[in-house]
CSV table of C-alpha atoms (C1' of nucleotides) in Angstrom, one decimal:
chain,number,residue,atom,x,y,z
E,1,VAL,CA,-34.3,13.6,-13.8
E,2,PRO,CA,-34.0,11.4,-16.9
E,3,THR,CA,-34.4,7.9,-16.0
E,4,GLY,CA,-31.2,5.8,-15.8
E,5,ALA,CA,-28.9,8.9,-15.3
E,6,PRO,CA,-26.3,8.2,-12.8
E,7,GLU,CA,-27.1,10.0,-9.5
E,8,SER,CA,-23.6,11.7,-9.6
E,9,PRO,CA,-21.2,11.2,-12.4
E,10,HIS,CA,-18.2,12.6,-10.7
E,11,SER,CA,-18.0,10.9,-7.2
E,12,LEU,CA,-19.2,7.9,-5.4
E,13,ASN,CA,-21.9,8.2,-2.8
E,14,ALA,CA,-21.1,6.6,0.6
E,15,GLU,CA,-22.7,3.3,-0.2
E,16,GLU,CA,-20.9,2.9,-3.5
E,17,LEU,CA,-17.6,3.9,-1.9
E,18,ARG,CA,-18.0,1.3,1.0
E,19,SER,CA,-18.9,-1.3,-1.6
E,20,TRP,CA,-15.9,-0.6,-3.7
E,21,GLN,CA,-13.4,-0.5,-0.8
E,22,ALA,CA,-14.8,-3.8,0.4
E,23,PHE,CA,-14.5,-5.3,-2.9
E,24,LEU,CA,-10.8,-4.0,-3.4
E,25,HIS,CA,-9.9,-5.2,-0.2
E,26,VAL,CA,-11.4,-8.8,-0.5
E,27,ALA,CA,-9.7,-9.1,-4.1
E,28,ALA,CA,-6.5,-8.2,-2.7
E,29,GLN,CA,-6.6,-10.4,0.4
E,30,ILE,CA,-7.8,-13.5,-1.5
E,31,SER,CA,-5.2,-13.0,-4.2
E,32,ALA,CA,-2.5,-12.8,-1.6
E,33,ALA,CA,-3.7,-15.8,0.3
E,34,LEU,CA,-3.9,-17.9,-2.7
E,35,ASN,CA,-0.5,-16.9,-4.0
E,36,ALA,CA,1.1,-17.4,-0.4
E,37,GLN,CA,-0.5,-20.9,-0.2
E,38,LEU,CA,0.5,-21.9,-3.6
E,39,ARG,CA,3.9,-20.7,-3.3
E,40,ARG,CA,4.7,-22.1,0.2
E,41,ASP,CA,3.1,-25.5,-0.4
E,42,ALA,CA,3.7,-26.0,-4.2
E,43,GLY,CA,6.3,-23.6,-5.4
E,44,LEU,CA,3.7,-22.3,-7.9
E,45,SER,CA,2.2,-18.8,-8.5
E,46,HIS,CA,-1.5,-18.6,-8.7
E,47,PHE,CA,-0.9,-17.5,-12.5
E,48,GLU,CA,1.0,-20.6,-13.3
E,49,TYR,CA,-1.6,-22.8,-11.5
E,50,GLY,CA,-4.3,-21.2,-13.5
E,51,MET,CA,-2.4,-21.8,-16.7
E,52,MET,CA,-1.9,-25.4,-15.9
E,53,SER,CA,-5.4,-25.9,-14.7
E,54,ALA,CA,-6.8,-24.5,-17.9
E,55,LEU,CA,-4.6,-26.8,-20.0
E,56,SER,CA,-5.8,-29.8,-17.7
E,57,LYS,CA,-9.4,-29.1,-18.7
E,58,ALA,CA,-8.9,-28.7,-22.4
E,59,PRO,CA,-9.2,-31.7,-24.9
E,60,GLU,CA,-5.8,-33.3,-25.3
E,61,ARG,CA,-4.6,-31.2,-22.3
E,62,SER,CA,-3.6,-28.7,-25.0
E,63,LEU,CA,-4.6,-25.1,-26.1
E,64,ARG,CA,-3.1,-22.5,-28.5
E,65,MET,CA,-1.1,-20.0,-26.8
E,66,SER,CA,-3.6,-17.1,-27.7
E,67,THR,CA,-6.5,-19.2,-26.3
E,68,LEU,CA,-4.6,-20.0,-23.2
E,69,ALA,CA,-3.8,-16.2,-22.8
E,70,GLU,CA,-7.5,-15.4,-22.8
E,71,GLN,CA,-8.6,-18.1,-20.4
E,72,ALA,CA,-5.7,-17.2,-17.9
E,73,GLU,CA,-6.3,-13.7,-18.5
E,74,GLY,CA,-2.8,-12.7,-19.3
E,75,SER,CA,-0.9,-11.1,-22.1
E,76,LEU,CA,0.6,-13.2,-24.8
E,77,PRO,CA,4.2,-12.1,-24.0
E,78,ARG,CA,3.7,-13.0,-20.4
E,79,LEU,CA,2.2,-16.4,-21.4
E,80,SER,CA,5.2,-17.0,-23.5
E,81,GLN,CA,7.7,-16.3,-20.6
E,82,VAL,CA,5.8,-18.4,-18.2
E,83,ALA,CA,5.4,-21.3,-20.6
E,84,THR,CA,9.2,-21.2,-20.9
E,85,ARG,CA,9.7,-21.5,-17.2
E,86,LEU,CA,7.0,-24.3,-17.0
E,87,GLU,CA,8.6,-26.1,-19.9
E,88,ARG,CA,12.1,-26.1,-18.2
E,89,LYS,CA,10.5,-27.8,-15.2
E,90,GLY,CA,8.9,-30.4,-17.5
E,91,TRP,CA,5.3,-29.6,-16.9
E,92,VAL,CA,4.4,-28.2,-20.2
E,93,ARG,CA,5.5,-28.7,-23.7
E,94,ARG,CA,5.0,-26.5,-26.8
E,95,SER,CA,4.9,-27.4,-30.5
E,96,PRO,CA,3.7,-25.8,-33.6
E,97,ASP,CA,0.0,-26.7,-34.6
E,98,PRO,CA,0.1,-29.2,-37.4
E,99,SER,CA,-3.0,-27.7,-38.8
E,100,ASP,CA,-1.5,-24.2,-39.1
E,101,GLY,CA,2.1,-23.5,-38.1
E,102,ARG,CA,1.4,-19.9,-36.9
E,103,PHE,CA,-0.3,-21.2,-33.9
E,104,THR,CA,1.6,-22.9,-31.0
E,105,LEU,CA,0.0,-25.5,-29.0
E,106,ALA,CA,0.8,-25.8,-25.4
E,107,SER,CA,0.3,-29.1,-23.6
E,108,LEU,CA,0.3,-30.2,-20.1
E,109,THR,CA,2.7,-33.2,-19.7
E,110,ASP,CA,2.0,-36.2,-17.4
E,111,ALA,CA,4.4,-34.7,-14.9
E,112,GLY,CA,2.5,-31.3,-15.2
E,113,LEU,CA,-0.8,-33.2,-14.4
E,114,ALA,CA,0.7,-34.8,-11.6
E,115,LYS,CA,2.0,-31.6,-10.2
E,116,LEU,CA,-1.4,-29.9,-10.6
E,117,GLU,CA,-3.1,-32.7,-8.9
E,118,ALA,CA,-0.7,-32.7,-6.0
E,119,ALA,CA,-1.3,-29.0,-5.6
E,120,ALA,CA,-5.0,-28.8,-6.0
E,121,PRO,CA,-6.2,-30.0,-2.5
E,122,GLY,CA,-4.2,-27.3,-0.7
E,123,HIS,CA,-5.3,-24.8,-3.2
E,124,VAL,CA,-8.9,-25.7,-3.0
E,125,GLY,CA,-8.9,-25.9,0.8
E,126,GLU,CA,-7.4,-22.3,0.9
E,127,LEU,CA,-10.2,-21.1,-1.4
E,128,ARG,CA,-12.8,-22.7,0.6
E,129,ARG,CA,-11.4,-21.0,3.8
E,130,GLN,CA,-11.2,-17.6,2.0
E,131,LEU,CA,-14.5,-17.8,0.2
E,132,PHE,CA,-17.0,-20.6,0.4
E,133,ASP,CA,-16.8,-21.6,4.1
E,134,THR,CA,-17.7,-18.0,4.9
E,135,LEU,CA,-20.6,-17.3,2.7
E,136,THR,CA,-24.2,-18.7,2.8
E,137,LYS,CA,-25.3,-20.6,-0.2
E,138,SER,CA,-27.6,-17.8,-1.0
E,139,GLN,CA,-24.7,-15.3,-0.9
E,140,VAL,CA,-22.7,-17.6,-3.3
E,141,ARG,CA,-25.6,-17.5,-5.7
E,142,GLN,CA,-25.7,-13.7,-5.4
E,143,LEU,CA,-22.0,-13.4,-6.0
E,144,THR,CA,-22.3,-15.4,-9.1
E,145,SER,CA,-25.3,-13.2,-10.5
E,146,ILE,CA,-23.4,-10.2,-9.6
E,147,CYS,CA,-20.1,-11.1,-11.4
E,148,GLU,CA,-21.7,-12.7,-14.3
E,149,ARG,CA,-23.9,-9.5,-14.8
E,150,ILE,CA,-20.7,-7.4,-14.8
E,151,GLU,CA,-19.1,-9.8,-17.3
E,152,ARG,CA,-22.0,-9.5,-19.7
E,153,ALA,CA,-22.1,-5.8,-19.5
E,154,ASN,CA,-18.3,-5.5,-20.2
E,155,SER,CA,-18.3,-7.9,-23.0
E,156,SER,CA,-21.2,-6.3,-24.8
E,157,ARG,CA,-19.6,-2.9,-24.3
E,158,ARG,CA,-16.4,-4.3,-25.8
E,159,GLY,CA,-18.4,-5.6,-28.7
E,160,ARG,CA,-19.8,-2.0,-29.2
E,161,GLU,CA,-16.4,-0.3,-29.0
E,162,ASP,CA,-14.6,-2.6,-31.3
E,163,ARG,CA,-17.5,-2.1,-33.9
E,164,ASP,CA,-17.3,1.6,-33.5
E,165,HIS,CA,-13.7,2.1,-33.7
E,166,ARG,CA,-13.2,-0.1,-36.9
X,1,VAL,CA,-23.2,-35.9,8.2
X,2,PRO,CA,-22.0,-33.7,11.0
X,3,THR,CA,-23.6,-30.2,10.8
X,4,GLY,CA,-21.3,-27.5,9.2
X,5,ALA,CA,-19.0,-30.0,7.4
X,6,PRO,CA,-18.0,-28.8,3.9
X,7,GLU,CA,-19.7,-31.0,1.3
X,8,SER,CA,-16.5,-32.0,-0.3
X,9,PRO,CA,-13.3,-30.6,0.9
X,10,HIS,CA,-11.1,-31.6,-2.1
X,11,SER,CA,-12.8,-30.0,-5.0
X,12,LEU,CA,-15.4,-27.3,-5.7
X,13,ASN,CA,-18.8,-28.3,-6.8
X,14,ALA,CA,-20.2,-26.9,-10.2
X,15,GLU,CA,-21.9,-23.9,-8.5
X,16,GLU,CA,-18.8,-23.0,-6.6
X,17,LEU,CA,-16.6,-23.3,-9.6
X,18,ARG,CA,-18.9,-21.0,-11.6
X,19,SER,CA,-18.9,-18.3,-8.9
X,20,TRP,CA,-15.3,-18.5,-8.5
X,21,GLN,CA,-14.4,-18.2,-12.2
X,22,ALA,CA,-16.9,-15.3,-12.6
X,23,PHE,CA,-15.3,-13.5,-9.6
X,24,LEU,CA,-11.7,-14.0,-10.8
X,25,HIS,CA,-12.7,-12.8,-14.2
X,26,VAL,CA,-14.4,-9.8,-12.9
X,27,ALA,CA,-11.7,-8.9,-10.6
X,28,ALA,CA,-9.1,-9.1,-13.5
X,29,GLN,CA,-11.3,-7.1,-15.8
X,30,ILE,CA,-12.0,-4.3,-13.5
X,31,SER,CA,-8.4,-4.2,-12.4
X,32,ALA,CA,-7.3,-4.1,-16.2
X,33,ALA,CA,-9.8,-1.5,-17.1
X,34,LEU,CA,-8.9,0.9,-14.2
X,35,ASN,CA,-5.2,0.7,-14.7
X,36,ALA,CA,-5.7,1.2,-18.6
X,37,GLN,CA,-8.0,4.3,-18.0
X,38,LEU,CA,-5.7,5.9,-15.4
X,39,ARG,CA,-2.4,5.1,-17.4
X,40,ARG,CA,-3.9,6.5,-20.6
X,41,ASP,CA,-5.6,9.7,-19.2
X,42,ALA,CA,-3.4,10.6,-16.1
X,43,GLY,CA,-0.2,8.6,-16.4
X,44,LEU,CA,-0.8,7.0,-13.0
X,45,SER,CA,-1.1,3.3,-12.1
X,46,HIS,CA,-4.0,2.2,-10.0
X,47,PHE,CA,-1.8,1.5,-7.1
X,48,GLU,CA,-0.3,5.1,-7.2
X,49,TYR,CA,-3.7,6.6,-7.5
X,50,GLY,CA,-4.9,4.5,-4.4
X,51,MET,CA,-1.8,5.8,-2.5
X,52,MET,CA,-2.4,9.4,-3.2
X,53,SER,CA,-6.1,9.0,-2.7
X,54,ALA,CA,-5.5,7.5,0.8
X,55,LEU,CA,-3.2,10.4,1.6
X,56,SER,CA,-5.7,13.0,0.4
X,57,LYS,CA,-8.2,11.7,2.9
X,58,ALA,CA,-5.8,11.7,5.9
X,59,PRO,CA,-5.6,14.5,8.4
X,60,GLU,CA,-2.9,16.9,7.1
X,61,ARG,CA,-3.0,14.8,4.0
X,62,SER,CA,-0.2,12.7,5.7
X,63,LEU,CA,0.1,9.2,6.9
X,64,ARG,CA,3.1,7.1,8.3
X,65,MET,CA,4.6,4.8,5.5
X,66,SER,CA,3.4,1.7,7.4
X,67,THR,CA,-0.2,2.9,7.9
X,68,LEU,CA,-0.1,3.8,4.2
X,69,ALA,CA,1.1,0.5,3.3
X,70,GLU,CA,-1.9,-1.2,5.1
X,71,GLN,CA,-4.4,1.2,3.5
X,72,ALA,CA,-3.0,0.7,0.0
X,73,GLU,CA,-2.5,-3.0,0.6
X,74,GLY,CA,1.1,-3.1,-0.4
X,75,SER,CA,4.3,-4.1,1.1
X,76,LEU,CA,6.4,-1.5,2.8
X,77,PRO,CA,9.4,-1.9,0.4
X,78,ARG,CA,6.9,-1.4,-2.5
X,79,LEU,CA,5.5,1.6,-0.8
X,80,SER,CA,9.0,3.0,-0.4
X,81,GLN,CA,9.8,2.6,-4.0
X,82,VAL,CA,6.6,4.0,-5.3
X,83,ALA,CA,6.9,7.1,-2.9
X,84,THR,CA,10.4,7.7,-4.3
X,85,ARG,CA,8.8,7.8,-7.9
X,86,LEU,CA,5.9,10.1,-6.7
X,87,GLU,CA,8.3,12.2,-4.7
X,88,ARG,CA,10.4,12.8,-7.9
X,89,LYS,CA,7.4,14.1,-9.6
X,90,GLY,CA,6.6,16.5,-6.8
X,91,TRP,CA,3.2,14.9,-5.8
X,92,VAL,CA,4.4,13.5,-2.4
X,93,ARG,CA,7.0,14.5,0.3
X,94,ARG,CA,8.5,12.5,3.0
X,95,SER,CA,9.8,13.6,6.3
X,96,PRO,CA,10.6,11.9,9.7
X,97,ASP,CA,7.8,12.0,12.1
X,98,PRO,CA,8.9,14.6,14.7
X,99,SER,CA,7.1,12.5,17.6
X,100,ASP,CA,9.2,9.5,16.8
X,101,GLY,CA,12.0,9.5,14.4
X,102,ARG,CA,11.7,5.9,13.3
X,103,PHE,CA,8.3,6.7,11.5
X,104,THR,CA,8.4,8.4,8.1
X,105,LEU,CA,5.5,10.6,7.3
X,106,ALA,CA,4.5,10.7,3.8
X,107,SER,CA,2.3,13.8,2.7
X,108,LEU,CA,0.5,14.7,-0.5
X,109,THR,CA,1.6,18.1,-1.8
X,110,ASP,CA,-0.6,20.7,-3.4
X,111,ALA,CA,0.7,19.7,-6.7
X,112,GLY,CA,-0.1,16.0,-5.7
X,113,LEU,CA,-3.8,16.9,-4.6
X,114,ALA,CA,-4.2,18.8,-8.0
X,115,LYS,CA,-3.0,15.8,-9.9
X,116,LEU,CA,-5.3,13.5,-8.0
X,117,GLU,CA,-8.4,15.9,-8.5
X,118,ALA,CA,-7.6,16.1,-12.1
X,119,ALA,CA,-7.5,12.3,-12.5
X,120,ALA,CA,-10.5,11.6,-10.3
X,121,PRO,CA,-13.4,12.2,-12.6
X,122,GLY,CA,-12.2,9.9,-15.3
X,123,HIS,CA,-11.3,7.2,-12.7
X,124,VAL,CA,-14.7,7.4,-11.1
X,125,GLY,CA,-16.4,7.3,-14.5
X,126,GLU,CA,-14.5,4.2,-15.5
X,127,LEU,CA,-15.4,2.7,-12.1
X,128,ARG,CA,-19.1,3.5,-12.7
X,129,ARG,CA,-19.0,2.0,-16.1
X,130,GLN,CA,-17.4,-1.2,-14.8
X,131,LEU,CA,-19.5,-1.6,-11.6
X,132,PHE,CA,-22.1,0.6,-10.6
X,133,ASP,CA,-24.0,1.4,-13.8
X,134,THR,CA,-24.5,-2.4,-14.2
X,135,LEU,CA,-25.7,-3.4,-10.8
X,136,THR,CA,-29.1,-2.7,-9.2
X,137,LYS,CA,-28.9,-1.1,-5.9
X,138,SER,CA,-30.0,-4.2,-4.3
X,139,GLN,CA,-27.0,-6.0,-5.9
X,140,VAL,CA,-24.5,-3.3,-4.7
X,141,ARG,CA,-25.8,-3.9,-1.1
X,142,GLN,CA,-25.3,-7.6,-1.6
X,143,LEU,CA,-21.9,-7.1,-2.8
X,144,THR,CA,-21.0,-5.1,0.2
X,145,SER,CA,-22.4,-7.6,2.7
X,146,ILE,CA,-20.6,-10.4,1.0
X,147,CYS,CA,-17.2,-8.7,0.7
X,148,GLU,CA,-17.5,-7.4,4.4
X,149,ARG,CA,-18.4,-10.8,5.6
X,150,ILE,CA,-15.3,-12.1,4.0
X,151,GLU,CA,-13.2,-9.4,5.4
X,152,ARG,CA,-14.5,-10.2,9.0
X,153,ALA,CA,-14.0,-13.8,8.7
X,154,ASN,CA,-10.4,-13.3,7.4
X,155,SER,CA,-9.4,-10.8,10.0
X,156,SER,CA,-10.6,-13.0,12.8
X,157,ARG,CA,-8.8,-16.0,11.4
X,158,ARG,CA,-5.7,-13.9,11.2
X,159,GLY,CA,-6.2,-12.8,14.8
X,160,ARG,CA,-6.6,-16.4,15.8
X,161,GLU,CA,-3.5,-17.5,13.9
X,162,ASP,CA,-1.3,-14.7,15.2
X,163,ARG,CA,-2.2,-15.8,18.8
X,164,ASP,CA,-1.6,-19.5,18.2
X,165,HIS,CA,1.8,-19.0,16.6
X,166,ARG,CA,3.3,-16.8,19.2
F,1,DA,C1',17.5,-5.2,20.9
F,2,DA,C1',13.2,-3.9,18.3
F,3,DA,C1',10.4,-1.4,15.3
F,4,DG,C1',10.2,1.3,11.0
F,5,DA,C1',12.0,2.3,6.7
F,6,DT,C1',14.9,1.9,2.8
F,7,DT,C1',18.2,-0.2,-0.4
F,8,DG,C1',19.9,-3.7,-3.7
F,9,DA,C1',19.7,-8.2,-6.0
F,10,DG,C1',16.9,-11.3,-8.2
F,11,DT,C1',12.6,-12.3,-10.5
F,12,DA,C1',8.3,-11.2,-13.0
F,13,DT,C1',5.8,-8.2,-16.0
F,14,DT,C1',5.0,-4.9,-19.9
F,15,DC,C1',5.6,-2.9,-24.0
F,16,DA,C1',7.6,-2.4,-28.4
F,17,DA,C1',10.3,-4.7,-31.9
F,18,DT,C1',11.2,-9.0,-34.4
F,19,DC,C1',10.5,-13.5,-36.4
F,20,DT,C1',7.8,-17.2,-38.7
F,21,DT,C1',4.0,-19.0,-41.1
F,22,DC,C1',0.3,-18.6,-43.8
M,1,DG,C1',1.1,-8.2,-45.5
M,2,DA,C1',-1.3,-10.1,-41.5
M,3,DA,C1',-1.9,-13.1,-37.7
M,4,DG,C1',0.3,-15.6,-33.9
M,5,DA,C1',4.2,-16.1,-31.0
M,6,DT,C1',8.7,-15.0,-29.3
M,7,DT,C1',12.6,-12.0,-27.6
M,8,DG,C1',14.8,-8.0,-25.4
M,9,DA,C1',14.9,-3.9,-23.0
M,10,DA,C1',12.9,-1.1,-19.5
M,11,DT,C1',10.0,-1.0,-15.6
M,12,DA,C1',8.0,-2.8,-11.4
M,13,DC,C1',7.7,-6.0,-7.6
M,14,DT,C1',9.4,-9.3,-4.1
M,15,DC,C1',12.3,-10.7,-0.6
M,16,DA,C1',16.2,-10.5,2.2
M,17,DA,C1',19.6,-7.7,4.1
M,18,DT,C1',20.9,-3.1,6.0
M,19,DC,C1',20.4,1.2,8.3
M,20,DT,C1',18.3,4.4,11.8
M,21,DT,C1',16.0,5.8,15.7
M,22,DT,C1',14.1,4.5,20.1
DNA sequence: AAAGATTGAGTATTCAATCTTC
DNA sequence: GAAGATTGAATACTCAATCTTT
């Protein structure tokens, strides 16, 4: 058997299947729990929270829409729609980038920051309950290594594919 | 400091934040990759694939809608809608449970099984690329332990809450 | 009356145009 | 004309009724 070849390319073995199902289940549960908590206590979706949180950490609390789309992991049209909603609530403002009018800068307003800070403790608490209270410190480190390794593999694969398809 | 108290209840420390962001990112990337692969090569969403896969493993390739909803981690209304779509394609059939007419039994048809089997290799391949080719065997085991531990904690919490609220 | 499932209205998301600025 | 963003139509999802069987 050549080194590095997958054991069976067409189906998962018992251990892989178990791992995958557990992962799927956990991802779904955590996502549902966070969405429910935010919706109930703050009237926000997890996606909206993520957008506002990304803005809050950026310099001037501002990001270009396309950068925000990457950081919040959503499509640009989706970002645009959600930004419209958040703008109506007064939590976000948009304006053309003075240095290049093709870009739109989205900024978190003072009211938006206040909203985010009010929502944060409940959100962090739920996240702790779901994830960090349960795991040992060692498991948290393992989880980080595992996820970062997958990230690295995928981003280098994407790099390769982009290059090959152009 | 009392034993077992969280270090800081209101915000994540640097290590937790890094772990959480990596997890979020990986969950989003894998979900996007699997959806894209299935959509492109088989015209199925990952959710539809999961439903059909759950049915394919059940005795008689049949499950009650409510059981299927749990296994596929979707709401009953969502299941109902998706089942309507899959039924139109001829991949699923529904009929009242003869033993108790309140239940609806959903079954995977022969055509549905054929569709699933045609889609499986591509799906498994993508899953391997995303997850299993990248991780060591030891990491796969760690991932399983981590996810199963979270599952157990959440299900016992749910049990407690149900009891207390009733 | 209660459990299971479906339906319908409202909302969110996606995908393909379209518009604007460079 | 190309990049960034927005809009509009089609699809999907959620949540609150509704319907059916027990």
